[in-house]
PDB file of C-alpha atoms in Angstrom:
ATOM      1  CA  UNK A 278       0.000   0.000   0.000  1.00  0.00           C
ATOM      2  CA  UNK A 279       1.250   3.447  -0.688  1.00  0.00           C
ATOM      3  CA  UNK A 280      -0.119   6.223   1.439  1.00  0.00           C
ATOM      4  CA  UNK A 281      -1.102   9.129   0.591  1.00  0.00           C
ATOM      5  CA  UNK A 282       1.717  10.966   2.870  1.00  0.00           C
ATOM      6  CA  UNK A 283       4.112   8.916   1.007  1.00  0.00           C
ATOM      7  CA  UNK A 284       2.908  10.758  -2.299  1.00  0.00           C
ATOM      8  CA  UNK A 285       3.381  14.409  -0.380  1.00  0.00           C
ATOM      9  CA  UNK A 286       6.817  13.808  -0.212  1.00  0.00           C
ATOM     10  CA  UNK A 287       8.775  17.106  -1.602  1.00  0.00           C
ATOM     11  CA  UNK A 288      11.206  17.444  -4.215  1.00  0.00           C
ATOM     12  CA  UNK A 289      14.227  16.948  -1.585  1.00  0.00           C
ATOM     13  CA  UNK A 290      12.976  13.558  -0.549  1.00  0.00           C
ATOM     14  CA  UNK A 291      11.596  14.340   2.870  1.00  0.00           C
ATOM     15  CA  UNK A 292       8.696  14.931   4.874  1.00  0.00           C
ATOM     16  CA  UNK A 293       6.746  17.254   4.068  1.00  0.00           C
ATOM     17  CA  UNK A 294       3.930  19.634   5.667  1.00  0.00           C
ATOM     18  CA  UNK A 295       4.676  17.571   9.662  1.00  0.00           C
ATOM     19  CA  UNK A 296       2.312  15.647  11.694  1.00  0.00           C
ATOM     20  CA  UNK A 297      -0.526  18.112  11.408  1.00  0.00           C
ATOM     21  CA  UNK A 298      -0.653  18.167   7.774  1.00  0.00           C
ATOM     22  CA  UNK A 299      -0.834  14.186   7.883  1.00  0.00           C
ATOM     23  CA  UNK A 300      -3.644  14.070   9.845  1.00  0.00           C
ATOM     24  CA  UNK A 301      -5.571  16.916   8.206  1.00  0.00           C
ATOM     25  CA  UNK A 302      -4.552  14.508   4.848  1.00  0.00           C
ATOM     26  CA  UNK A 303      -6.160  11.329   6.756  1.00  0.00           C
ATOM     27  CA  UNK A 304      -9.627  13.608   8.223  1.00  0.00           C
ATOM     28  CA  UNK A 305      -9.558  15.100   4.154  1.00  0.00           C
ATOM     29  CA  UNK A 306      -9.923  10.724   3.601  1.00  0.00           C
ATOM     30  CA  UNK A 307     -12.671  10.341   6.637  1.00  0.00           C
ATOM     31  CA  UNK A 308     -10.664   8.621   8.565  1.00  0.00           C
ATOM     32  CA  UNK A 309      -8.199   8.582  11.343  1.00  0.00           C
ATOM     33  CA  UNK A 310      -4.532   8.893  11.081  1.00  0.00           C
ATOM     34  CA  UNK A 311      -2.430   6.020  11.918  1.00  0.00           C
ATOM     35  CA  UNK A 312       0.147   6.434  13.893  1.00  0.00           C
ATOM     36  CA  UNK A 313       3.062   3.726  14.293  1.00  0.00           C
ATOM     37  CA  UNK A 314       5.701   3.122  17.155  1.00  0.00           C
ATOM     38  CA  UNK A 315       9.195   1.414  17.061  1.00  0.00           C
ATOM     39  CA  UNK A 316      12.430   1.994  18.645  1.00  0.00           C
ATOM     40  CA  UNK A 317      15.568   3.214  17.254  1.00  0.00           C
ATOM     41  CA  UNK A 318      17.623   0.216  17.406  1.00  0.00           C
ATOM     42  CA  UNK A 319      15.315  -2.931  17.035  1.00  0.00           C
ATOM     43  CA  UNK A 320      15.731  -5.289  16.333  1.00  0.00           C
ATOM     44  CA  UNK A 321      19.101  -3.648  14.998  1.00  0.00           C
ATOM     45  CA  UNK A 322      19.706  -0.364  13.679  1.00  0.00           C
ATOM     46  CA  UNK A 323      19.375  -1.269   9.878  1.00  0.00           C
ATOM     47  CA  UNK A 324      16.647  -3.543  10.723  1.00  0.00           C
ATOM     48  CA  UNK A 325      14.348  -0.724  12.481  1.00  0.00           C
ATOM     49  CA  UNK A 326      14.780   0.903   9.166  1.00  0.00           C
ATOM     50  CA  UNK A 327      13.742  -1.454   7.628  1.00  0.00           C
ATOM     51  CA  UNK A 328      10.498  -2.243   9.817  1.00  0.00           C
ATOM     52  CA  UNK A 329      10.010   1.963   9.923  1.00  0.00           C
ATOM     53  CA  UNK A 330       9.591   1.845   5.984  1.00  0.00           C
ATOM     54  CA  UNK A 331       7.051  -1.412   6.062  1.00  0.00           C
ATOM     55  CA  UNK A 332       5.226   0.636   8.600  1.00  0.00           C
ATOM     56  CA  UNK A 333       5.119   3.238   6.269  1.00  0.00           C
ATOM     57  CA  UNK A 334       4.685   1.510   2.811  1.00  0.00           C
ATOM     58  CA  UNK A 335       1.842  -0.730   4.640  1.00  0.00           C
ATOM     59  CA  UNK A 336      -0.413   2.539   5.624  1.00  0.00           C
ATOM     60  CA  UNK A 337       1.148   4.602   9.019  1.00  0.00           C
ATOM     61  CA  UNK A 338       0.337   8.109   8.732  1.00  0.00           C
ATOM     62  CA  UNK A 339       3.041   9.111  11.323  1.00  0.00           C
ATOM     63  CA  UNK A 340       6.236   6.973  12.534  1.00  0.00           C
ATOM     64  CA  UNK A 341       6.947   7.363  16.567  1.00  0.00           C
ATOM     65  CA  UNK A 342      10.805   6.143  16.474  1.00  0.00           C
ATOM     66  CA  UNK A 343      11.366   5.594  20.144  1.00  0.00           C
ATOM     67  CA  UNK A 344      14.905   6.847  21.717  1.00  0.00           C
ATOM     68  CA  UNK A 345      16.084   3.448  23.641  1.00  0.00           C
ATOM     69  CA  UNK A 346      16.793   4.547  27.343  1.00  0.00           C
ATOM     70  CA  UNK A 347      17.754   2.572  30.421  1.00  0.00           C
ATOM     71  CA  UNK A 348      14.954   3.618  32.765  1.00  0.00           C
ATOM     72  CA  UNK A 349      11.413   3.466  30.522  1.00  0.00           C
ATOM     73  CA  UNK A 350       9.104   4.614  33.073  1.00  0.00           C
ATOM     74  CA  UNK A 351       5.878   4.098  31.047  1.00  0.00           C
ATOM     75  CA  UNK A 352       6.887   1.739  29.373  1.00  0.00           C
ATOM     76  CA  UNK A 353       5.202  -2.184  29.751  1.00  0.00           C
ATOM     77  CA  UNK A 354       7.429  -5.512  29.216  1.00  0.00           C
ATOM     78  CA  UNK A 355       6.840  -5.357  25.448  1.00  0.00           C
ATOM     79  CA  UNK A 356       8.861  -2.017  24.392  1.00  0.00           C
ATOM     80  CA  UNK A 357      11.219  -2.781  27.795  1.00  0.00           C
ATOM     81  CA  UNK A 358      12.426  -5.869  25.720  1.00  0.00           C
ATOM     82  CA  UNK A 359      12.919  -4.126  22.423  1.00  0.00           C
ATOM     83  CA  UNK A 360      14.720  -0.928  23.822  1.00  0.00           C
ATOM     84  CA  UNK A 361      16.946  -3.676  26.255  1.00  0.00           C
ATOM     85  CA  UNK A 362      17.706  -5.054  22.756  1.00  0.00           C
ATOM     86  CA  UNK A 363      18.735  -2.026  21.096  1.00  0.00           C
ATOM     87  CA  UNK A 364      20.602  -0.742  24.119  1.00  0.00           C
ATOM     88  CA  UNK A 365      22.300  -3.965  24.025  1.00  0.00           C
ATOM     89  CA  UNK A 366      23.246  -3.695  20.638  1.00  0.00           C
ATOM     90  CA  UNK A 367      24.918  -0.821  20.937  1.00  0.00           C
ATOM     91  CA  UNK A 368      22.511   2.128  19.507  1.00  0.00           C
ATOM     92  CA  UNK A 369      23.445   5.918  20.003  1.00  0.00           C
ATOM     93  CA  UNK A 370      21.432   8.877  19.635  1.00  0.00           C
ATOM     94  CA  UNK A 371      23.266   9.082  16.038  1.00  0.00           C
ATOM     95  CA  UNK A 372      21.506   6.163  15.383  1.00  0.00           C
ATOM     96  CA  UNK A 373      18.054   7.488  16.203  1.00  0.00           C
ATOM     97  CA  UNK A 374      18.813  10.618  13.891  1.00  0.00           C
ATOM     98  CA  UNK A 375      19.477   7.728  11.194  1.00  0.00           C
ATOM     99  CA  UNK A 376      16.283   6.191  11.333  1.00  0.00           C
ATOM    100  CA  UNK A 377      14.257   9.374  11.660  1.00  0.00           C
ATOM    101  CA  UNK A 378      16.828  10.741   8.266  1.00  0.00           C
ATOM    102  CA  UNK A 379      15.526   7.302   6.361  1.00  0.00           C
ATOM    103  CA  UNK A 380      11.432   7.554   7.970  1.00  0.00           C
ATOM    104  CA  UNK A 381      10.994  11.218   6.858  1.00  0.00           C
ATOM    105  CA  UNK A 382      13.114  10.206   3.473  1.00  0.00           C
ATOM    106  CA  UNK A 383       9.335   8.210   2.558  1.00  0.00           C
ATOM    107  CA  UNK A 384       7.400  11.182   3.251  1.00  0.00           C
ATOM    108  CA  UNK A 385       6.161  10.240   6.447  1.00  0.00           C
ATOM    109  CA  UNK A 386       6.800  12.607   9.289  1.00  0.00           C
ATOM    110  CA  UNK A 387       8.647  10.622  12.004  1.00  0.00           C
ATOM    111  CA  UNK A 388       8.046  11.753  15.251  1.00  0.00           C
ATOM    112  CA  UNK A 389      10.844  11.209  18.056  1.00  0.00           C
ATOM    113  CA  UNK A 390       9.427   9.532  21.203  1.00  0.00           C
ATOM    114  CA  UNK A 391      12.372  10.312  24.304  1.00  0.00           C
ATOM    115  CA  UNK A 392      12.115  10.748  28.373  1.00  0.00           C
ATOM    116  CA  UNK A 393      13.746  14.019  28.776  1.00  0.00           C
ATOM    117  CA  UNK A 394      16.897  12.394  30.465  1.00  0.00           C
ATOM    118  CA  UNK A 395      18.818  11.998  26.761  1.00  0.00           C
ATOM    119  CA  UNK A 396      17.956  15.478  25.285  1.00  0.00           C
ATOM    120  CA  UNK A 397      18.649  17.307  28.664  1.00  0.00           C
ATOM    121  CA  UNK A 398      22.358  15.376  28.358  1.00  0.00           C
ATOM    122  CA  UNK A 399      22.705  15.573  24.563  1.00  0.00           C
ATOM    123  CA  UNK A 400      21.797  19.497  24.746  1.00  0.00           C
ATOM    124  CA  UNK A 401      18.399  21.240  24.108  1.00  0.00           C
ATOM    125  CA  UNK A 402      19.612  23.202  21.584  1.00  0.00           C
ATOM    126  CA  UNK A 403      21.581  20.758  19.876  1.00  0.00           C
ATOM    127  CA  UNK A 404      19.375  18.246  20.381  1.00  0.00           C
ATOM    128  CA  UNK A 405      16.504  20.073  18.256  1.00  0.00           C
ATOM    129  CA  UNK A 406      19.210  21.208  15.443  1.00  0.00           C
ATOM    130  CA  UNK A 407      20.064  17.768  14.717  1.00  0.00           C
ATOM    131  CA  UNK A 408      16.845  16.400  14.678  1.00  0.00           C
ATOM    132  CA  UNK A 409      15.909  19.217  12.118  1.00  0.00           C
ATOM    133  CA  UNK A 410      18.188  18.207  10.159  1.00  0.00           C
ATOM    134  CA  UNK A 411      17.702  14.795   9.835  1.00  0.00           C
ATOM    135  CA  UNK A 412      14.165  15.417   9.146  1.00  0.00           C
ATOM    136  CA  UNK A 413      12.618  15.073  12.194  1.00  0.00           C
ATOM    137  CA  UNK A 414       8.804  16.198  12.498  1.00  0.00           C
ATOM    138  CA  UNK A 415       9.734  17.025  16.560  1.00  0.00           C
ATOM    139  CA  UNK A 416       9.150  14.996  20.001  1.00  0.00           C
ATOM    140  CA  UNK A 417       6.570  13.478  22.136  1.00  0.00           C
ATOM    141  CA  UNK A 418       7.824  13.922  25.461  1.00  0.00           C
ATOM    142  CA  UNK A 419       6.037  11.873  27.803  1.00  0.00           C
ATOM    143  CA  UNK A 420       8.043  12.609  31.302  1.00  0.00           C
ATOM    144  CA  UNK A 421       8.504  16.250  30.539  1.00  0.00           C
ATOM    145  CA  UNK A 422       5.703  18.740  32.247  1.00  0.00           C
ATOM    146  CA  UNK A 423       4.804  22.414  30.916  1.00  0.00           C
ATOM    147  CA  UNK A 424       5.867  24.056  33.726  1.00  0.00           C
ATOM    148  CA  UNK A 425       9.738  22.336  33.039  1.00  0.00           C
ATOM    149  CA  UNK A 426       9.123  22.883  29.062  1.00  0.00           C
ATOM    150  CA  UNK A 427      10.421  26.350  28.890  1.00  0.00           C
ATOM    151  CA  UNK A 428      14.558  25.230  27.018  1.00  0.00           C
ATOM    152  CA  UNK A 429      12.538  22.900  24.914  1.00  0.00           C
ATOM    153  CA  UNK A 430       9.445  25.266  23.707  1.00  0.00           C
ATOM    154  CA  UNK A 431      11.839  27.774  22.927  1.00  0.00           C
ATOM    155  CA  UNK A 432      14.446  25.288  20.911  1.00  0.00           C
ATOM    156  CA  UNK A 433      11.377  23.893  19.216  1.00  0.00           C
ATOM    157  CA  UNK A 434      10.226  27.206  18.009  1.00  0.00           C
ATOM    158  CA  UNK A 435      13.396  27.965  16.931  1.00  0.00           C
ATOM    159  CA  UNK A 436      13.637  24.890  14.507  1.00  0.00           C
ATOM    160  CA  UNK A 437       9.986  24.662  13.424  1.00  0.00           C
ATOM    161  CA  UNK A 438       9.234  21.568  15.664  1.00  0.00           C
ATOM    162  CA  UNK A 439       6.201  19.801  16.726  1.00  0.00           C
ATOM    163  CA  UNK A 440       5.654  19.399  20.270  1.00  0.00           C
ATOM    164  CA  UNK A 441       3.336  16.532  21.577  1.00  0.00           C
ATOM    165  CA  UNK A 442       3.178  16.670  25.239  1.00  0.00           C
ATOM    166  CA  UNK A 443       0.478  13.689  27.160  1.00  0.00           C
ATOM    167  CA  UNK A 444      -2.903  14.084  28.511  1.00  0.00           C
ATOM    168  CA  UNK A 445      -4.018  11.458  30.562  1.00  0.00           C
ATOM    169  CA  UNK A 446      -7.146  10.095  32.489  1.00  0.00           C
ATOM    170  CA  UNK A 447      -6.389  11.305  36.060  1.00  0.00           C
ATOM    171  CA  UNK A 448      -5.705  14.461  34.458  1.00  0.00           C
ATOM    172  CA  UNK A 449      -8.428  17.689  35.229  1.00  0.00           C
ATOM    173  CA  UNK A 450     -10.194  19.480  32.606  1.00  0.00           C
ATOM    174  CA  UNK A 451      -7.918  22.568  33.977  1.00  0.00           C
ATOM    175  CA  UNK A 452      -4.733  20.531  33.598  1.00  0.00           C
ATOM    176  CA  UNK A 453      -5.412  19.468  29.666  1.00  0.00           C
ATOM    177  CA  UNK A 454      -5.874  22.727  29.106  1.00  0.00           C
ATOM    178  CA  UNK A 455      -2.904  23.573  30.082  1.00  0.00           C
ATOM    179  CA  UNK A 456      -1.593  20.950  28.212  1.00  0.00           C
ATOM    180  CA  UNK A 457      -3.024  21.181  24.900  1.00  0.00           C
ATOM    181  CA  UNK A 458      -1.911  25.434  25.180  1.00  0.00           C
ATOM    182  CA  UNK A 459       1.937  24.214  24.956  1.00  0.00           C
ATOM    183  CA  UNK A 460       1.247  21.102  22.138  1.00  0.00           C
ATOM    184  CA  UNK A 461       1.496  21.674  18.529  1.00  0.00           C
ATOM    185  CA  UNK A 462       1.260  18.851  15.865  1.00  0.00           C
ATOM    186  CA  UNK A 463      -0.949  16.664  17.868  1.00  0.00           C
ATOM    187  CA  UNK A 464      -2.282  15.711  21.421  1.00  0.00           C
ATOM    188  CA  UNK A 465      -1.379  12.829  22.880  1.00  0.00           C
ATOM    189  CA  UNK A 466      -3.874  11.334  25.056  1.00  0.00           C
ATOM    190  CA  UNK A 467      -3.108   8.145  27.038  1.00  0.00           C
ATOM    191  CA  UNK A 468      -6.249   6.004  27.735  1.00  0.00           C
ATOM    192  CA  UNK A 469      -4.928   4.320  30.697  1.00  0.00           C
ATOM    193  CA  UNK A 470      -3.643   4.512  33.866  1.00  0.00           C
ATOM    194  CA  UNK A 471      -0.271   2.887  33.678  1.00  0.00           C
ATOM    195  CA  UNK A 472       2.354   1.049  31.120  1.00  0.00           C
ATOM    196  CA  UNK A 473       1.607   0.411  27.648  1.00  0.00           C
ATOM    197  CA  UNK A 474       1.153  -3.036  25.805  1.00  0.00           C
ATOM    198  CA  UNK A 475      -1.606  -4.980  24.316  1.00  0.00           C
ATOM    199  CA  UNK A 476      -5.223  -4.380  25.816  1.00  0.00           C
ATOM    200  CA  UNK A 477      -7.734  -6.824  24.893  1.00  0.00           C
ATOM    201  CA  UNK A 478     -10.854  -3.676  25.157  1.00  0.00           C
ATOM    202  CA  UNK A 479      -9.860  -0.122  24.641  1.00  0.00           C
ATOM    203  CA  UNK A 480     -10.258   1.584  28.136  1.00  0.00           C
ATOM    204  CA  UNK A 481     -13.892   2.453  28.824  1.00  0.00           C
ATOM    205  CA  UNK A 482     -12.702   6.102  29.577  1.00  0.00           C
ATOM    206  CA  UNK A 483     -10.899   6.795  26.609  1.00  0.00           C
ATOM    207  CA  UNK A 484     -13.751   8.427  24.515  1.00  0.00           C
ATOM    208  CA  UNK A 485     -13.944  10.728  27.595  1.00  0.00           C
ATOM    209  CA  UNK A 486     -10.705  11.481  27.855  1.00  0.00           C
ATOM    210  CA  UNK A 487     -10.792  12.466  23.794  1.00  0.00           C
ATOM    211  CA  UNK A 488     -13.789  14.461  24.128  1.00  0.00           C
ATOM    212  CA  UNK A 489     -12.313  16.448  27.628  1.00  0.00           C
ATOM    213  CA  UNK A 490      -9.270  17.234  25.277  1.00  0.00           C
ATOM    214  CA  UNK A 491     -11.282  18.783  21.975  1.00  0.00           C
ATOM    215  CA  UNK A 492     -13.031  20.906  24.387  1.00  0.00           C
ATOM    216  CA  UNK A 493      -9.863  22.246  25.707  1.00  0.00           C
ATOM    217  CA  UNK A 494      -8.591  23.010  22.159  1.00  0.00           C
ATOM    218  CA  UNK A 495     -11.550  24.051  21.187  1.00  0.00           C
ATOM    219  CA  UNK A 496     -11.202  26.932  24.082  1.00  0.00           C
ATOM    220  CA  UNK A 497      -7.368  27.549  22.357  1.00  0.00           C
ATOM    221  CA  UNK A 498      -8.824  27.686  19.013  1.00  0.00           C
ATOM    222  CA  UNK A 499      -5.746  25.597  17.840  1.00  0.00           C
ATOM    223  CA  UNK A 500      -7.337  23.092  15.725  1.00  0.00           C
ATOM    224  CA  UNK A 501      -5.423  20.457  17.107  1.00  0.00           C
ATOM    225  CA  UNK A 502      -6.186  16.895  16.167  1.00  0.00           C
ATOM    226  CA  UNK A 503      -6.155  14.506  19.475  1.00  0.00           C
ATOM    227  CA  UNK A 504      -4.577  10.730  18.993  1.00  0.00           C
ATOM    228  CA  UNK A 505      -5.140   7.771  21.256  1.00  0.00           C
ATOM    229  CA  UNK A 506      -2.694   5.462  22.140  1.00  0.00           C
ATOM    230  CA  UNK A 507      -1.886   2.771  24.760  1.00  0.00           C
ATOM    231  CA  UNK A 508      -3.041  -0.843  24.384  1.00  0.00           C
ATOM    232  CA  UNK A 509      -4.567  -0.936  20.664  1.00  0.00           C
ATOM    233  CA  UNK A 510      -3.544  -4.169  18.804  1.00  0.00           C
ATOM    234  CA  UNK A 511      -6.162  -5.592  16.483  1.00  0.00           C
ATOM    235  CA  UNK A 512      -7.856  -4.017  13.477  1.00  0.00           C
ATOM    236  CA  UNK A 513     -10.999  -3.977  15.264  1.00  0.00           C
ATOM    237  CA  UNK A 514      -9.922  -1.803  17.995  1.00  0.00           C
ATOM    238  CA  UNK A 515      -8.194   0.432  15.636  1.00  0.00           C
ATOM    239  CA  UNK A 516     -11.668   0.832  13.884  1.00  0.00           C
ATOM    240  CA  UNK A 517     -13.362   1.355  17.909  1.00  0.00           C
ATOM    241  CA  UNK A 518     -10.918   4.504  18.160  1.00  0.00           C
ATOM    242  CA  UNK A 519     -11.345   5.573  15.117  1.00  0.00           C
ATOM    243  CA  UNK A 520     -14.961   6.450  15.730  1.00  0.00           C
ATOM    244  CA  UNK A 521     -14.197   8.682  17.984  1.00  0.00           C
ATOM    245  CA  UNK A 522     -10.298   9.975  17.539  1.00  0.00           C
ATOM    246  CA  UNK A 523      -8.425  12.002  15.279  1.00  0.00           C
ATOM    247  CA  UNK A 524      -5.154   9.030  15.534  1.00  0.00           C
ATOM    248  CA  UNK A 525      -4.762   5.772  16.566  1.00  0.00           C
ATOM    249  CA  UNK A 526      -1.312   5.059  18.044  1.00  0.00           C
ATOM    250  CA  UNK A 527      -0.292   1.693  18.111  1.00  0.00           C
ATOM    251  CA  UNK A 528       3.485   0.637  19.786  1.00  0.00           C
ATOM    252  CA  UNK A 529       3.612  -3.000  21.560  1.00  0.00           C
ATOM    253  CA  UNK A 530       1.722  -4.607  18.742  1.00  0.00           C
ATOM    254  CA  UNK A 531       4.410  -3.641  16.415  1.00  0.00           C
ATOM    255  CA  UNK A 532       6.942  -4.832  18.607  1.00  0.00           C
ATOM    256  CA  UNK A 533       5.259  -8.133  19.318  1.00  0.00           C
ATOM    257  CA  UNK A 534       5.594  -8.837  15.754  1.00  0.00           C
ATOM    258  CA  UNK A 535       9.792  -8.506  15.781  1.00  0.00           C
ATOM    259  CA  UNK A 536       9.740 -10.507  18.882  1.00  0.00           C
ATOM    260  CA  UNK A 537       8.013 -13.239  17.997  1.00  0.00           C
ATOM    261  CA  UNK A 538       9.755 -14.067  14.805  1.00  0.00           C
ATOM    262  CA  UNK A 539      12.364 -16.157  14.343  1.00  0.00           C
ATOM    263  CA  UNK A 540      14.068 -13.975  11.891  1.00  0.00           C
ATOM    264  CA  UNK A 541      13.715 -10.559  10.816  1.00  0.00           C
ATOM    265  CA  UNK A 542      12.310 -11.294   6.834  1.00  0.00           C
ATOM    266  CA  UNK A 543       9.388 -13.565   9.099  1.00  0.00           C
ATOM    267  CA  UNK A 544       9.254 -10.225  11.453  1.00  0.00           C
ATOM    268  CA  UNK A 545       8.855  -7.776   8.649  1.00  0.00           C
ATOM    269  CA  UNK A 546       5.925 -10.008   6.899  1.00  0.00           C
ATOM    270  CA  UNK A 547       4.169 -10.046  10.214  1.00  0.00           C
ATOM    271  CA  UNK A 548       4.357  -6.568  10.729  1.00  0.00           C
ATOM    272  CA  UNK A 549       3.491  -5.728   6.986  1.00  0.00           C
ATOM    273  CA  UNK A 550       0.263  -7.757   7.563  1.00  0.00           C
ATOM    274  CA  UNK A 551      -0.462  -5.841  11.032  1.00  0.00           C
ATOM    275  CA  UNK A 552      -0.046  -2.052   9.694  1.00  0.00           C
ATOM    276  CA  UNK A 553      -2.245  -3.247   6.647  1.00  0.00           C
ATOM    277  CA  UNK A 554      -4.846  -4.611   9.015  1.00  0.00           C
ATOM    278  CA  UNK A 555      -4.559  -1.358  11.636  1.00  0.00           C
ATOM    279  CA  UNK A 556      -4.971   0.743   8.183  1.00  0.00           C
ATOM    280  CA  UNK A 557      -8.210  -0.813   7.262  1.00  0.00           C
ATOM    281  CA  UNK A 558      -9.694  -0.698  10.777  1.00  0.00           C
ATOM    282  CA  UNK A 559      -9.279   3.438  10.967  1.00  0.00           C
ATOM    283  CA  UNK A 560     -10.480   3.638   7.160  1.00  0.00           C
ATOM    284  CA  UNK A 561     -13.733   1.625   8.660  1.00  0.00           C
ATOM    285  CA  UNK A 562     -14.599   3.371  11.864  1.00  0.00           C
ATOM    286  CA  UNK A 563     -16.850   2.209  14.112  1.00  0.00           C
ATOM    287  CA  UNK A 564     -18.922   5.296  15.167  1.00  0.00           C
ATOM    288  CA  UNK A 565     -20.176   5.184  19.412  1.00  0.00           C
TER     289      UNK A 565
END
């Protein structure tokens, strides 16, 4: 499958128009955007390359390419295994800056997924140059609060880069708010309360949660879309958030697929087969 952010690719060979412009090109379609997950590094550095572009040829909207770190605090067994992999193997930040260089090289805006540790060590300002110019669409930044943005707002305005901070289920109408005022790109919201991996219902509050965070940006005016993520893993549950999200964001399942193989060709089928089944489930949304 070629998507249709694949086709918006620019002259230069990379992404073009960012996150926001992919999922105004999936609501233009009806649908919801797609949104993929994988770690730098996993199962090796050429081989989450490899897995980012089937994720991409197979129907993602937007590629999450996660930065491995030793201390995943959200993180469930699933992505602990793959990022213990890739810090195993050996991956650097330079190595994350390759994958997102090859991801936004399809068209596809890839989206860095990082704790704040590595960037406040690497250098906020650095940090967002080099991403820039590999390509990089900007960061979700699930550990990092508003009120400890400030370095990173600034550097991201700087560069032209999306900022996706994370809105979750304990949080107050007053807090998302807040929240959404600092995001641009997208809004993360997190449908349940603790780790990610496979969930075999989507989390009974999660419509909620999506409709508390359109009436905050509704009060901002922004426009911004709102994704859901955490625990999505069949095409049917992709089609359940759908109805009632802008994104579906889908990480473990992805990550299942690499694991389970017993080589990486067997890996990349699997995962080929899952993106094509997640992209038919947000074309066909089921509406509440």
């Amino acid at each position: 499958m070629t998507t249709a952010a694949t086709a918006a690719a620019d002259s230069a060979g990379t992404a073009s128009g960012g996150v926001r412009a992919a999922y105004d090109r999936a609501r233009a379609e009806g649908r919801a955007a797609l949104v993929g997950y994988l770690p730098a590094g996993f199962p090796t550095c050429e081989g989450a390359i490899e897995a980012a572009k089937v994720m991409v040829d197979a129907g993602c909207d937007v590629i999450e390419i996660g930065l491995p770190y030793s201390d995943p605090m959200m993180d469930g067994p699933t992505i602990q295994d793959a990022v213990h992999q890739a810090l195993v193997g050996g991956v650097r930040v330079a190595d994350v800056f390759r994958t997102v260089e090859a991801v936004a090289a399809t068209g596809v805006p890839p989206l860095v997924m990082t704790y704040w540790n590595p960037v406040d060590r690497y250098g906020v300002e650095a940090f967002a140059r080099d991403l820039k110019s590999a390509g990089g669409a900007g960061l979700i930044t699930p550990d990092l609060t508003p009120e400890e943005a400030g370095p990173w707002l600034e550097a991201a305005e700087a560069h032209d880069l999306d900022r996706v901070f994370l809105v979750a289920l304990s949080s107050t109408d007053e807090r998302i708010e807040k929240i959404v005022k600092v995001c641009r790109g997208f809004v993360y919201a997190a449908s349940l309360m603790g780790v990610t991996g496979t969930r075999g219902t989507v989390d009974t509050g999660a419509p909620r949660l999506v409709e508390r965070t359109r009436a905050a940006v509704a009060r901002t005016g922004s426009g911004l879309p709102v994704g859901l993520g955490l625990g999505v893993s069949t095409g049917a549950q992709a089609a359940e958030v759908a109805g009632f999200a802008d994104g579906v964001i889908v990480g473990s399942a992805f990550i299942r697929r690499l694991l389970d193989a017993p080589d990486l060709p067997t890996g990349l089928k699997d995962l080929r087969l899952l993106t094509a089944e997640l992209a038919a489930g947000v074309r066909h949304p089921v509406v509440p």
